[in-house]
């Protein structure tokens, strides 16, 4: 292990990175709060300010991936589609199989200049995560409770609000609805079988309602669906702690641009279309496992300096006062003050560790985990409505 690598694996470095992230993040959240009155006077300006503020937070995590861990990102795509990336609104459909797939999404957003404005259909629980969740609130992220009866109106309403959004955005949709685990895969394939759908090897059965409502509400606003399939070289399963430890990964992303006009308008046809898409995505993953590459031409979008510069800016701003504070603390000689400061640091570390835990599949929700009773599987009509809804409520509450 080289000296630099040894340094990156030191706990003190992780503490410093997390301190900068947490303190700058909370400060930015406060600034975001101040944009509320501005929104009443000039909505579009308030939105633009929030895009810049959100960039200051999310690009710190992107910088950790790109500059600290040195993770490389390769894009596979067709060269006719390439000029559109970053120049139009798009719905991104991606597999949800890795702890840090969202961070890879952000990294590609950064490279195409849409990081500050990027959007996602996120589970409501994430809105309460300090820094990121609070930032999303001001960024008009679309939240869902994963309870269709409630989501059908709230999600449509939030999507409609994006009609006059002042900057180009990518709207990310993890149609699988939850991250892939062997148990969730087994349950969803049981459901696929009962619905007479072909089985998927590398994906959960996609939930079609969120996709339908997104396409329906963003028609005329988004130009295309970017079908994105992500995997990592050497069958690695990267984690955020790995990134903090400076571990370098290599991500491969295959993107197909599908104009929105090609997606059927009817709900049932749209659902069939999505099921077909996931079968194709499965075949791309199979090809990747067999050959180590996706179809399409290889493009290596270069990393840009902005995420690093933003990180350096916040580090300089916040580490200097921290140094002064520590010096004062030690020279004060007060055991009580020193003890209180150490306790505060421990509490902050536990808080950040909890936030990192939100990215870990092992600590994920029970959504999609519950096996459906045999008699309901034999009667697919019953599957759709109340029984599954009740099951999913029980899963989320457990
Ligand atoms: C050039 C580069 C290109 C691209 C770069 C890539 C990406 C960059 C883009 C943007 C980046 C932006 C941001 C990234 C940052 C952070 C993101 C972080 C994380 C947030 C992600 C999440 O929170 S994921 C969880 C929330 N999202 C979703 O759930 C979306 C999908 N879900 C849906 O669409 C659902 O339908 C719903 C949520 C709208 C409603 O949920 P509900 O549970 O009520 O589901 P359904 O009504 O759909 O369920 C009943 C139907 O489903 C069938 N069923 C039941 N059980 C299962 C099961 N286990 N598996 C599959 N299907 C099941 C059931 O039979 C019912 O069927 P119907 O026939 O009646 O539909
Ligand atoms: C600079 C680095 C500093 C690191 C500090 C820690 C930052 C923590 C950021 C928390 C961001 C949380 C985003 C998690 C996204 C995610 O992947 O959510 C999972 C959901 O889709 C599905 O959930 P589930 O049903 O549980 O699989």
JSON list of N, CA, C and O and ligand atoms in Angstrom, two decimals, residues 14 17-18 21-22 57 60-64 96 98-102 106 121-123 126 129-130 132-133 136 146 174 177-180 184 240 244 311 352-361 363-367, ligand 2:
[
{"chain": "A", "resi": 14, "resn": "UNK", "atom": "N", "xyz": [-11.24, 10.59, 7.32]},
{"chain": "A", "resi": 14, "resn": "UNK", "atom": "CA", "xyz": [-12.70, 10.41, 7.12]},
{"chain": "A", "resi": 14, "resn": "UNK", "atom": "C", "xyz": [-13.46, 11.39, 8.00]},
{"chain": "A", "resi": 14, "resn": "UNK", "atom": "O", "xyz": [-14.46, 11.96, 7.58]},
{"chain": "A", "resi": 17, "resn": "UNK", "atom": "N", "xyz": [-13.30, 14.82, 6.33]},
{"chain": "A", "resi": 17, "resn": "UNK", "atom": "CA", "xyz": [-14.19, 14.89, 5.16]},
{"chain": "A", "resi": 17, "resn": "UNK", "atom": "C", "xyz": [-15.65, 15.01, 5.61]},
{"chain": "A", "resi": 17, "resn": "UNK", "atom": "O", "xyz": [-16.42, 15.83, 5.11]},
{"chain": "A", "resi": 18, "resn": "UNK", "atom": "N", "xyz": [-16.00, 14.19, 6.59]},
{"chain": "A", "resi": 18, "resn": "UNK", "atom": "CA", "xyz": [-17.40, 14.18, 7.06]},
{"chain": "A", "resi": 18, "resn": "UNK", "atom": "C", "xyz": [-17.73, 15.47, 7.80]},
{"chain": "A", "resi": 18, "resn": "UNK", "atom": "O", "xyz": [-18.85, 15.98, 7.68]},
{"chain": "A", "resi": 21, "resn": "UNK", "atom": "N", "xyz": [-18.40, 18.04, 5.16]},
{"chain": "A", "resi": 21, "resn": "UNK", "atom": "CA", "xyz": [-19.68, 17.75, 4.50]},
{"chain": "A", "resi": 21, "resn": "UNK", "atom": "C", "xyz": [-20.85, 18.17, 5.39]},
{"chain": "A", "resi": 21, "resn": "UNK", "atom": "O", "xyz": [-21.79, 18.84, 4.96]},
{"chain": "A", "resi": 22, "resn": "UNK", "atom": "N", "xyz": [-20.76, 17.77, 6.66]},
{"chain": "A", "resi": 22, "resn": "UNK", "atom": "CA", "xyz": [-21.88, 17.99, 7.58]},
{"chain": "A", "resi": 22, "resn": "UNK", "atom": "C", "xyz": [-22.07, 19.48, 7.87]},
{"chain": "A", "resi": 22, "resn": "UNK", "atom": "O", "xyz": [-23.19, 20.02, 7.75]},
{"chain": "A", "resi": 57, "resn": "UNK", "atom": "N", "xyz": [-23.54, 20.95, -2.26]},
{"chain": "A", "resi": 57, "resn": "UNK", "atom": "CA", "xyz": [-23.61, 19.76, -1.39]},
{"chain": "A", "resi": 57, "resn": "UNK", "atom": "C", "xyz": [-23.29, 18.49, -2.18]},
{"chain": "A", "resi": 57, "resn": "UNK", "atom": "O", "xyz": [-22.36, 17.75, -1.85]},
{"chain": "A", "resi": 60, "resn": "UNK", "atom": "N", "xyz": [-19.81, 17.56, -3.42]},
{"chain": "A", "resi": 60, "resn": "UNK", "atom": "CA", "xyz": [-18.79, 17.10, -2.47]},
{"chain": "A", "resi": 60, "resn": "UNK", "atom": "C", "xyz": [-18.70, 15.57, -2.49]},
{"chain": "A", "resi": 60, "resn": "UNK", "atom": "O", "xyz": [-17.62, 14.99, -2.40]},
{"chain": "A", "resi": 61, "resn": "UNK", "atom": "N", "xyz": [-19.87, 14.94, -2.61]},
{"chain": "A", "resi": 61, "resn": "UNK", "atom": "CA", "xyz": [-19.85, 13.48, -2.67]},
{"chain": "A", "resi": 61, "resn": "UNK", "atom": "C", "xyz": [-19.28, 13.00, -4.00]},
{"chain": "A", "resi": 61, "resn": "UNK", "atom": "O", "xyz": [-18.57, 12.00, -4.07]},
{"chain": "A", "resi": 62, "resn": "UNK", "atom": "N", "xyz": [-19.60, 13.76, -5.06]},
{"chain": "A", "resi": 62, "resn": "UNK", "atom": "CA", "xyz": [-19.03, 13.42, -6.38]},
{"chain": "A", "resi": 62, "resn": "UNK", "atom": "C", "xyz": [-17.51, 13.58, -6.34]},
{"chain": "A", "resi": 62, "resn": "UNK", "atom": "O", "xyz": [-16.75, 12.74, -6.85]},
{"chain": "A", "resi": 63, "resn": "UNK", "atom": "N", "xyz": [-17.04, 14.65, -5.67]},
{"chain": "A", "resi": 63, "resn": "UNK", "atom": "CA", "xyz": [-15.58, 14.87, -5.58]},
{"chain": "A", "resi": 63, "resn": "UNK", "atom": "C", "xyz": [-14.92, 13.72, -4.82]},
{"chain": "A", "resi": 63, "resn": "UNK", "atom": "O", "xyz": [-13.82, 13.28, -5.19]},
{"chain": "A", "resi": 64, "resn": "UNK", "atom": "N", "xyz": [-15.61, 13.22, -3.78]},
{"chain": "A", "resi": 64, "resn": "UNK", "atom": "CA", "xyz": [-15.03, 12.09, -3.03]},
{"chain": "A", "resi": 64, "resn": "UNK", "atom": "C", "xyz": [-14.85, 10.89, -3.96]},
{"chain": "A", "resi": 64, "resn": "UNK", "atom": "O", "xyz": [-13.85, 10.19, -3.91]},
{"chain": "A", "resi": 96, "resn": "UNK", "atom": "N", "xyz": [-31.18, -0.78, -9.91]},
{"chain": "A", "resi": 96, "resn": "UNK", "atom": "CA", "xyz": [-30.93, -0.35, -8.53]},
{"chain": "A", "resi": 96, "resn": "UNK", "atom": "C", "xyz": [-30.29, -1.52, -7.78]},
{"chain": "A", "resi": 96, "resn": "UNK", "atom": "O", "xyz": [-30.93, -2.19, -6.97]},
{"chain": "A", "resi": 98, "resn": "UNK", "atom": "N", "xyz": [-26.73, -1.40, -6.51]},
{"chain": "A", "resi": 98, "resn": "UNK", "atom": "CA", "xyz": [-25.49, -1.11, -5.76]},
{"chain": "A", "resi": 98, "resn": "UNK", "atom": "C", "xyz": [-25.72, -0.03, -4.71]},
{"chain": "A", "resi": 98, "resn": "UNK", "atom": "O", "xyz": [-26.55, 0.85, -4.90]},
{"chain": "A", "resi": 99, "resn": "UNK", "atom": "N", "xyz": [-24.91, -0.11, -3.64]},
{"chain": "A", "resi": 99, "resn": "UNK", "atom": "CA", "xyz": [-24.99, 0.92, -2.58]},
{"chain": "A", "resi": 99, "resn": "UNK", "atom": "C", "xyz": [-24.84, 2.33, -3.17]},
{"chain": "A", "resi": 99, "resn": "UNK", "atom": "O", "xyz": [-25.50, 3.26, -2.72]},
{"chain": "A", "resi": 100, "resn": "UNK", "atom": "N", "xyz": [-23.93, 2.46, -4.11]},
{"chain": "A", "resi": 100, "resn": "UNK", "atom": "CA", "xyz": [-23.60, 3.83, -4.56]},
{"chain": "A", "resi": 100, "resn": "UNK", "atom": "C", "xyz": [-24.08, 4.10, -5.99]},
{"chain": "A", "resi": 100, "resn": "UNK", "atom": "O", "xyz": [-23.54, 4.97, -6.67]},
{"chain": "A", "resi": 101, "resn": "UNK", "atom": "N", "xyz": [-25.12, 3.40, -6.44]},
{"chain": "A", "resi": 101, "resn": "UNK", "atom": "CA", "xyz": [-25.57, 3.68, -7.81]},
{"chain": "A", "resi": 101, "resn": "UNK", "atom": "C", "xyz": [-26.07, 5.12, -7.96]},
{"chain": "A", "resi": 101, "resn": "UNK", "atom": "O", "xyz": [-25.86, 5.77, -8.99]},
{"chain": "A", "resi": 102, "resn": "UNK", "atom": "N", "xyz": [-26.68, 5.64, -6.87]},
{"chain": "A", "resi": 102, "resn": "UNK", "atom": "CA", "xyz": [-27.15, 7.03, -6.94]},
{"chain": "A", "resi": 102, "resn": "UNK", "atom": "C", "xyz": [-25.97, 8.00, -7.13]},
{"chain": "A", "resi": 102, "resn": "UNK", "atom": "O", "xyz": [-26.06, 9.00, -7.83]},
{"chain": "A", "resi": 106, "resn": "UNK", "atom": "N", "xyz": [-25.16, 10.74, -9.98]},
{"chain": "A", "resi": 106, "resn": "UNK", "atom": "CA", "xyz": [-24.75, 12.13, -9.75]},
{"chain": "A", "resi": 106, "resn": "UNK", "atom": "C", "xyz": [-23.46, 12.47, -10.51]},
{"chain": "A", "resi": 106, "resn": "UNK", "atom": "O", "xyz": [-23.31, 13.58, -11.02]},
{"chain": "A", "resi": 121, "resn": "UNK", "atom": "N", "xyz": [-37.26, 10.24, -8.30]},
{"chain": "A", "resi": 121, "resn": "UNK", "atom": "CA", "xyz": [-38.47, 9.82, -7.57]},
{"chain": "A", "resi": 121, "resn": "UNK", "atom": "C", "xyz": [-37.97, 9.04, -6.37]},
{"chain": "A", "resi": 121, "resn": "UNK", "atom": "O", "xyz": [-37.53, 7.90, -6.49]},
{"chain": "A", "resi": 122, "resn": "UNK", "atom": "N", "xyz": [-37.99, 9.71, -5.19]},
{"chain": "A", "resi": 122, "resn": "UNK", "atom": "CA", "xyz": [-37.34, 9.13, -4.01]},
{"chain": "A", "resi": 122, "resn": "UNK", "atom": "C", "xyz": [-38.36, 8.73, -2.97]},
{"chain": "A", "resi": 122, "resn": "UNK", "atom": "O", "xyz": [-39.42, 9.34, -2.85]},
{"chain": "A", "resi": 123, "resn": "UNK", "atom": "N", "xyz": [-38.00, 7.71, -2.19]},
{"chain": "A", "resi": 123, "resn": "UNK", "atom": "CA", "xyz": [-38.90, 7.29, -1.10]},
{"chain": "A", "resi": 123, "resn": "UNK", "atom": "C", "xyz": [-38.93, 8.41, -0.05]},
{"chain": "A", "resi": 123, "resn": "UNK", "atom": "O", "xyz": [-37.91, 9.06, 0.22]},
{"chain": "A", "resi": 126, "resn": "UNK", "atom": "N", "xyz": [-36.35, 9.37, 2.79]},
{"chain": "A", "resi": 126, "resn": "UNK", "atom": "CA", "xyz": [-35.09, 10.08, 2.54]},
{"chain": "A", "resi": 126, "resn": "UNK", "atom": "C", "xyz": [-35.21, 11.59, 2.77]},
{"chain": "A", "resi": 126, "resn": "UNK", "atom": "O", "xyz": [-34.20, 12.26, 2.97]},
{"chain": "A", "resi": 129, "resn": "UNK", "atom": "N", "xyz": [-33.51, 12.74, 5.99]},
{"chain": "A", "resi": 129, "resn": "UNK", "atom": "CA", "xyz": [-32.06, 12.62, 6.20]},
{"chain": "A", "resi": 129, "resn": "UNK", "atom": "C", "xyz": [-31.47, 14.04, 6.17]},
{"chain": "A", "resi": 129, "resn": "UNK", "atom": "O", "xyz": [-31.63, 14.75, 5.18]},
{"chain": "A", "resi": 130, "resn": "UNK", "atom": "N", "xyz": [-30.79, 14.46, 7.26]},
{"chain": "A", "resi": 130, "resn": "UNK", "atom": "CA", "xyz": [-30.22, 15.81, 7.26]},
{"chain": "A", "resi": 130, "resn": "UNK", "atom": "C", "xyz": [-29.30, 16.03, 6.07]},
{"chain": "A", "resi": 130, "resn": "UNK", "atom": "O", "xyz": [-28.75, 15.08, 5.50]},
{"chain": "A", "resi": 132, "resn": "UNK", "atom": "N", "xyz": [-28.80, 15.98, 2.87]},
{"chain": "A", "resi": 132, "resn": "UNK", "atom": "CA", "xyz": [-29.26, 15.55, 1.55]},
{"chain": "A", "resi": 132, "resn": "UNK", "atom": "C", "xyz": [-30.78, 15.64, 1.43]},
{"chain": "A", "resi": 132, "resn": "UNK", "atom": "O", "xyz": [-31.32, 16.23, 0.50]},
{"chain": "A", "resi": 133, "resn": "UNK", "atom": "N", "xyz": [-31.48, 15.07, 2.40]},
{"chain": "A", "resi": 133, "resn": "UNK", "atom": "CA", "xyz": [-32.95, 15.06, 2.36]},
{"chain": "A", "resi": 133, "resn": "UNK", "atom": "C", "xyz": [-33.51, 16.47, 2.43]},
{"chain": "A", "resi": 133, "resn": "UNK", "atom": "O", "xyz": [-34.45, 16.81, 1.69]},
{"chain": "A", "resi": 136, "resn": "UNK", "atom": "N", "xyz": [-33.03, 18.23, -0.78]},
{"chain": "A", "resi": 136, "resn": "UNK", "atom": "CA", "xyz": [-33.98, 17.76, -1.80]},
{"chain": "A", "resi": 136, "resn": "UNK", "atom": "C", "xyz": [-35.32, 18.47, -1.69]},
{"chain": "A", "resi": 136, "resn": "UNK", "atom": "O", "xyz": [-36.00, 18.68, -2.67]},
{"chain": "A", "resi": 146, "resn": "UNK", "atom": "N", "xyz": [-44.50, 5.02, -1.67]},
{"chain": "A", "resi": 146, "resn": "UNK", "atom": "CA", "xyz": [-44.61, 3.66, -2.20]},
{"chain": "A", "resi": 146, "resn": "UNK", "atom": "C", "xyz": [-45.94, 3.04, -1.77]},
{"chain": "A", "resi": 146, "resn": "UNK", "atom": "O", "xyz": [-46.03, 1.88, -1.42]},
{"chain": "A", "resi": 174, "resn": "UNK", "atom": "N", "xyz": [-35.84, 4.71, -10.40]},
{"chain": "A", "resi": 174, "resn": "UNK", "atom": "CA", "xyz": [-35.44, 3.32, -10.16]},
{"chain": "A", "resi": 174, "resn": "UNK", "atom": "C", "xyz": [-36.74, 2.51, -10.18]},
{"chain": "A", "resi": 174, "resn": "UNK", "atom": "O", "xyz": [-37.41, 2.36, -9.14]},
{"chain": "A", "resi": 177, "resn": "UNK", "atom": "N", "xyz": [-37.99, -0.01, -7.63]},
{"chain": "A", "resi": 177, "resn": "UNK", "atom": "CA", "xyz": [-38.64, 0.49, -6.41]},
{"chain": "A", "resi": 177, "resn": "UNK", "atom": "C", "xyz": [-37.86, 0.26, -5.14]},
{"chain": "A", "resi": 177, "resn": "UNK", "atom": "O", "xyz": [-38.17, 0.86, -4.11]},
{"chain": "A", "resi": 178, "resn": "UNK", "atom": "N", "xyz": [-36.88, -0.60, -5.17]},
{"chain": "A", "resi": 178, "resn": "UNK", "atom": "CA", "xyz": [-36.07, -0.92, -3.99]},
{"chain": "A", "resi": 178, "resn": "UNK", "atom": "C", "xyz": [-34.79, -1.58, -4.50]},
{"chain": "A", "resi": 178, "resn": "UNK", "atom": "O", "xyz": [-34.71, -1.96, -5.67]},
{"chain": "A", "resi": 179, "resn": "UNK", "atom": "N", "xyz": [-33.78, -1.70, -3.61]},
{"chain": "A", "resi": 179, "resn": "UNK", "atom": "CA", "xyz": [-32.52, -2.26, -4.10]},
{"chain": "A", "resi": 179, "resn": "UNK", "atom": "C", "xyz": [-32.56, -3.79, -4.13]},
{"chain": "A", "resi": 179, "resn": "UNK", "atom": "O", "xyz": [-33.23, -4.42, -3.30]},
{"chain": "A", "resi": 180, "resn": "UNK", "atom": "N", "xyz": [-31.83, -4.34, -5.08]},
{"chain": "A", "resi": 180, "resn": "UNK", "atom": "CA", "xyz": [-31.86, -5.78, -5.32]},
{"chain": "A", "resi": 180, "resn": "UNK", "atom": "C", "xyz": [-31.19, -6.57, -4.19]},
{"chain": "A", "resi": 180, "resn": "UNK", "atom": "O", "xyz": [-30.06, -6.27, -3.82]},
{"chain": "A", "resi": 184, "resn": "UNK", "atom": "N", "xyz": [-35.56, -10.29, -2.21]},
{"chain": "A", "resi": 184, "resn": "UNK", "atom": "CA", "xyz": [-36.50, -9.47, -2.98]},
{"chain": "A", "resi": 184, "resn": "UNK", "atom": "C", "xyz": [-36.59, -9.99, -4.43]},
{"chain": "A", "resi": 184, "resn": "UNK", "atom": "O", "xyz": [-37.65, -9.92, -5.05]},
{"chain": "A", "resi": 240, "resn": "UNK", "atom": "N", "xyz": [-19.98, 3.25, 0.01]},
{"chain": "A", "resi": 240, "resn": "UNK", "atom": "CA", "xyz": [-19.56, 4.62, 0.32]},
{"chain": "A", "resi": 240, "resn": "UNK", "atom": "C", "xyz": [-18.35, 4.60, 1.26]},
{"chain": "A", "resi": 240, "resn": "UNK", "atom": "O", "xyz": [-17.45, 5.45, 1.14]},
{"chain": "A", "resi": 244, "resn": "UNK", "atom": "N", "xyz": [-14.73, 6.41, 0.83]},
{"chain": "A", "resi": 244, "resn": "UNK", "atom": "CA", "xyz": [-14.07, 7.22, 1.86]},
{"chain": "A", "resi": 244, "resn": "UNK", "atom": "C", "xyz": [-12.68, 6.68, 2.16]},
{"chain": "A", "resi": 244, "resn": "UNK", "atom": "O", "xyz": [-11.76, 7.43, 2.48]},
{"chain": "A", "resi": 311, "resn": "UNK", "atom": "N", "xyz": [-15.09, 21.54, -3.26]},
{"chain": "A", "resi": 311, "resn": "UNK", "atom": "CA", "xyz": [-14.67, 20.80, -2.06]},
{"chain": "A", "resi": 311, "resn": "UNK", "atom": "C", "xyz": [-13.54, 21.54, -1.35]},
{"chain": "A", "resi": 311, "resn": "UNK", "atom": "O", "xyz": [-13.55, 21.71, -0.12]},
{"chain": "A", "resi": 352, "resn": "UNK", "atom": "N", "xyz": [-23.27, 10.86, 11.16]},
{"chain": "A", "resi": 352, "resn": "UNK", "atom": "CA", "xyz": [-22.82, 10.67, 9.77]},
{"chain": "A", "resi": 352, "resn": "UNK", "atom": "C", "xyz": [-22.80, 9.18, 9.43]},
{"chain": "A", "resi": 352, "resn": "UNK", "atom": "O", "xyz": [-23.17, 8.78, 8.33]},
{"chain": "A", "resi": 353, "resn": "UNK", "atom": "N", "xyz": [-22.40, 8.35, 10.42]},
{"chain": "A", "resi": 353, "resn": "UNK", "atom": "CA", "xyz": [-22.38, 6.90, 10.16]},
{"chain": "A", "resi": 353, "resn": "UNK", "atom": "C", "xyz": [-23.81, 6.42, 9.85]},
{"chain": "A", "resi": 353, "resn": "UNK", "atom": "O", "xyz": [-24.01, 5.56, 9.00]},
{"chain": "A", "resi": 354, "resn": "UNK", "atom": "N", "xyz": [-24.79, 7.01, 10.55]},
{"chain": "A", "resi": 354, "resn": "UNK", "atom": "CA", "xyz": [-26.19, 6.65, 10.29]},
{"chain": "A", "resi": 354, "resn": "UNK", "atom": "C", "xyz": [-26.57, 7.07, 8.86]},
{"chain": "A", "resi": 354, "resn": "UNK", "atom": "O", "xyz": [-27.24, 6.32, 8.12]},
{"chain": "A", "resi": 355, "resn": "UNK", "atom": "N", "xyz": [-26.11, 8.26, 8.46]},
{"chain": "A", "resi": 355, "resn": "UNK", "atom": "CA", "xyz": [-26.41, 8.73, 7.09]},
{"chain": "A", "resi": 355, "resn": "UNK", "atom": "C", "xyz": [-25.78, 7.80, 6.06]},
{"chain": "A", "resi": 355, "resn": "UNK", "atom": "O", "xyz": [-26.42, 7.45, 5.05]},
{"chain": "A", "resi": 356, "resn": "UNK", "atom": "N", "xyz": [-24.55, 7.38, 6.33]},
{"chain": "A", "resi": 356, "resn": "UNK", "atom": "CA", "xyz": [-23.89, 6.45, 5.39]},
{"chain": "A", "resi": 356, "resn": "UNK", "atom": "C", "xyz": [-24.69, 5.14, 5.34]},
{"chain": "A", "resi": 356, "resn": "UNK", "atom": "O", "xyz": [-24.86, 4.53, 4.28]},
{"chain": "A", "resi": 357, "resn": "UNK", "atom": "N", "xyz": [-25.22, 4.75, 6.51]},
{"chain": "A", "resi": 357, "resn": "UNK", "atom": "CA", "xyz": [-26.02, 3.52, 6.59]},
{"chain": "A", "resi": 357, "resn": "UNK", "atom": "C", "xyz": [-27.23, 3.56, 5.65]},
{"chain": "A", "resi": 357, "resn": "UNK", "atom": "O", "xyz": [-27.67, 2.52, 5.16]},
{"chain": "A", "resi": 358, "resn": "UNK", "atom": "N", "xyz": [-27.74, 4.75, 5.37]},
{"chain": "A", "resi": 358, "resn": "UNK", "atom": "CA", "xyz": [-28.88, 4.87, 4.45]},
{"chain": "A", "resi": 358, "resn": "UNK", "atom": "C", "xyz": [-28.53, 4.38, 3.05]},
{"chain": "A", "resi": 358, "resn": "UNK", "atom": "O", "xyz": [-29.41, 4.05, 2.26]},
{"chain": "A", "resi": 359, "resn": "UNK", "atom": "N", "xyz": [-27.24, 4.40, 2.74]},
{"chain": "A", "resi": 359, "resn": "UNK", "atom": "CA", "xyz": [-26.84, 3.97, 1.39]},
{"chain": "A", "resi": 359, "resn": "UNK", "atom": "C", "xyz": [-26.58, 2.46, 1.33]},
{"chain": "A", "resi": 359, "resn": "UNK", "atom": "O", "xyz": [-26.33, 1.92, 0.25]},
{"chain": "A", "resi": 360, "resn": "UNK", "atom": "N", "xyz": [-26.61, 1.78, 2.48]},
{"chain": "A", "resi": 360, "resn": "UNK", "atom": "CA", "xyz": [-26.19, 0.37, 2.51]},
{"chain": "A", "resi": 360, "resn": "UNK", "atom": "C", "xyz": [-27.36, -0.59, 2.30]},
{"chain": "A", "resi": 360, "resn": "UNK", "atom": "O", "xyz": [-28.35, -0.53, 3.03]},
{"chain": "A", "resi": 361, "resn": "UNK", "atom": "N", "xyz": [-27.21, -1.45, 1.32]},
{"chain": "A", "resi": 361, "resn": "UNK", "atom": "CA", "xyz": [-28.30, -2.37, 0.96]},
{"chain": "A", "resi": 361, "resn": "UNK", "atom": "C", "xyz": [-28.65, -3.27, 2.16]},
{"chain": "A", "resi": 361, "resn": "UNK", "atom": "O", "xyz": [-29.83, -3.53, 2.43]},
{"chain": "A", "resi": 363, "resn": "UNK", "atom": "N", "xyz": [-28.80, -2.59, 5.12]},
{"chain": "A", "resi": 363, "resn": "UNK", "atom": "CA", "xyz": [-29.66, -1.91, 6.09]},
{"chain": "A", "resi": 363, "resn": "UNK", "atom": "C", "xyz": [-30.93, -1.38, 5.42]},
{"chain": "A", "resi": 363, "resn": "UNK", "atom": "O", "xyz": [-31.60, -0.50, 5.96]},
{"chain": "A", "resi": 364, "resn": "UNK", "atom": "N", "xyz": [-31.24, -1.90, 4.24]},
{"chain": "A", "resi": 364, "resn": "UNK", "atom": "CA", "xyz": [-32.37, -1.39, 3.46]},
{"chain": "A", "resi": 364, "resn": "UNK", "atom": "C", "xyz": [-33.73, -1.77, 4.04]},
{"chain": "A", "resi": 364, "resn": "UNK", "atom": "O", "xyz": [-33.83, -2.50, 5.03]},
{"chain": "A", "resi": 365, "resn": "UNK", "atom": "N", "xyz": [-34.76, -1.26, 3.38]},
{"chain": "A", "resi": 365, "resn": "UNK", "atom": "CA", "xyz": [-36.13, -1.48, 3.86]},
{"chain": "A", "resi": 365, "resn": "UNK", "atom": "C", "xyz": [-36.60, -2.90, 3.57]},
{"chain": "A", "resi": 365, "resn": "UNK", "atom": "O", "xyz": [-35.94, -3.65, 2.83]},
{"chain": "A", "resi": 366, "resn": "UNK", "atom": "N", "xyz": [-37.76, -3.24, 4.10]},
{"chain": "A", "resi": 366, "resn": "UNK", "atom": "CA", "xyz": [-38.36, -4.55, 3.84]},
{"chain": "A", "resi": 366, "resn": "UNK", "atom": "C", "xyz": [-39.32, -4.51, 2.65]},
{"chain": "A", "resi": 366, "resn": "UNK", "atom": "O", "xyz": [-40.00, -5.50, 2.37]},
{"chain": "A", "resi": 367, "resn": "UNK", "atom": "N", "xyz": [-39.40, -3.36, 2.01]},
{"chain": "A", "resi": 367, "resn": "UNK", "atom": "CA", "xyz": [-40.31, -3.20, 0.85]},
{"chain": "A", "resi": 367, "resn": "UNK", "atom": "C", "xyz": [-39.94, -4.23, -0.23]},
{"chain": "A", "resi": 367, "resn": "UNK", "atom": "O", "xyz": [-38.78, -4.32, -0.64]},
{"chain": "B", "resi": 2, "resn": "LIG", "atom": "C1", "xyz": [-18.21, 13.76, 1.12]},
{"chain": "B", "resi": 2, "resn": "LIG", "atom": "C2", "xyz": [-18.74, 12.46, 1.61]},
{"chain": "B", "resi": 2, "resn": "LIG", "atom": "C3", "xyz": [-19.35, 12.50, 2.94]},
{"chain": "B", "resi": 2, "resn": "LIG", "atom": "C4", "xyz": [-20.22, 11.32, 3.24]},
{"chain": "B", "resi": 2, "resn": "LIG", "atom": "C5", "xyz": [-21.25, 11.60, 4.22]},
{"chain": "B", "resi": 2, "resn": "LIG", "atom": "C6", "xyz": [-22.48, 10.75, 4.21]},
{"chain": "B", "resi": 2, "resn": "LIG", "atom": "C7", "xyz": [-23.51, 11.11, 3.22]},
{"chain": "B", "resi": 2, "resn": "LIG", "atom": "C8", "xyz": [-24.75, 10.31, 3.31]},
{"chain": "B", "resi": 2, "resn": "LIG", "atom": "C9", "xyz": [-25.66, 10.58, 2.19]},
{"chain": "B", "resi": 2, "resn": "LIG", "atom": "C10", "xyz": [-26.97, 9.89, 2.28]},
{"chain": "B", "resi": 2, "resn": "LIG", "atom": "C11", "xyz": [-27.65, 9.85, 0.95]},
{"chain": "B", "resi": 2, "resn": "LIG", "atom": "C12", "xyz": [-28.77, 8.89, 0.93]},
{"chain": "B", "resi": 2, "resn": "LIG", "atom": "C13", "xyz": [-29.15, 8.48, -0.45]},
{"chain": "B", "resi": 2, "resn": "LIG", "atom": "C14", "xyz": [-29.52, 7.03, -0.48]},
{"chain": "B", "resi": 2, "resn": "LIG", "atom": "C15", "xyz": [-30.13, 6.64, -1.78]},
{"chain": "B", "resi": 2, "resn": "LIG", "atom": "C16", "xyz": [-30.60, 5.26, -1.83]},
{"chain": "B", "resi": 2, "resn": "LIG", "atom": "O1", "xyz": [-30.01, 4.44, -2.44]},
{"chain": "B", "resi": 2, "resn": "LIG", "atom": "O2", "xyz": [-31.81, 5.00, -1.24]},
{"chain": "B", "resi": 2, "resn": "LIG", "atom": "C17", "xyz": [-32.33, 3.71, -1.30]},
{"chain": "B", "resi": 2, "resn": "LIG", "atom": "C18", "xyz": [-33.69, 3.71, -1.96]},
{"chain": "B", "resi": 2, "resn": "LIG", "atom": "O3", "xyz": [-33.54, 4.03, -3.29]},
{"chain": "B", "resi": 2, "resn": "LIG", "atom": "C19", "xyz": [-34.35, 2.38, -1.84]},
{"chain": "B", "resi": 2, "resn": "LIG", "atom": "O4", "xyz": [-34.34, 2.00, -0.53]},
{"chain": "B", "resi": 2, "resn": "LIG", "atom": "P1", "xyz": [-34.56, 0.45, -0.08]},
{"chain": "B", "resi": 2, "resn": "LIG", "atom": "O5", "xyz": [-36.00, 0.14, -0.25]},
{"chain": "B", "resi": 2, "resn": "LIG", "atom": "O6", "xyz": [-34.15, 0.45, 1.37]},
{"chain": "B", "resi": 2, "resn": "LIG", "atom": "O7", "xyz": [-33.66, -0.40, -0.92]}
]
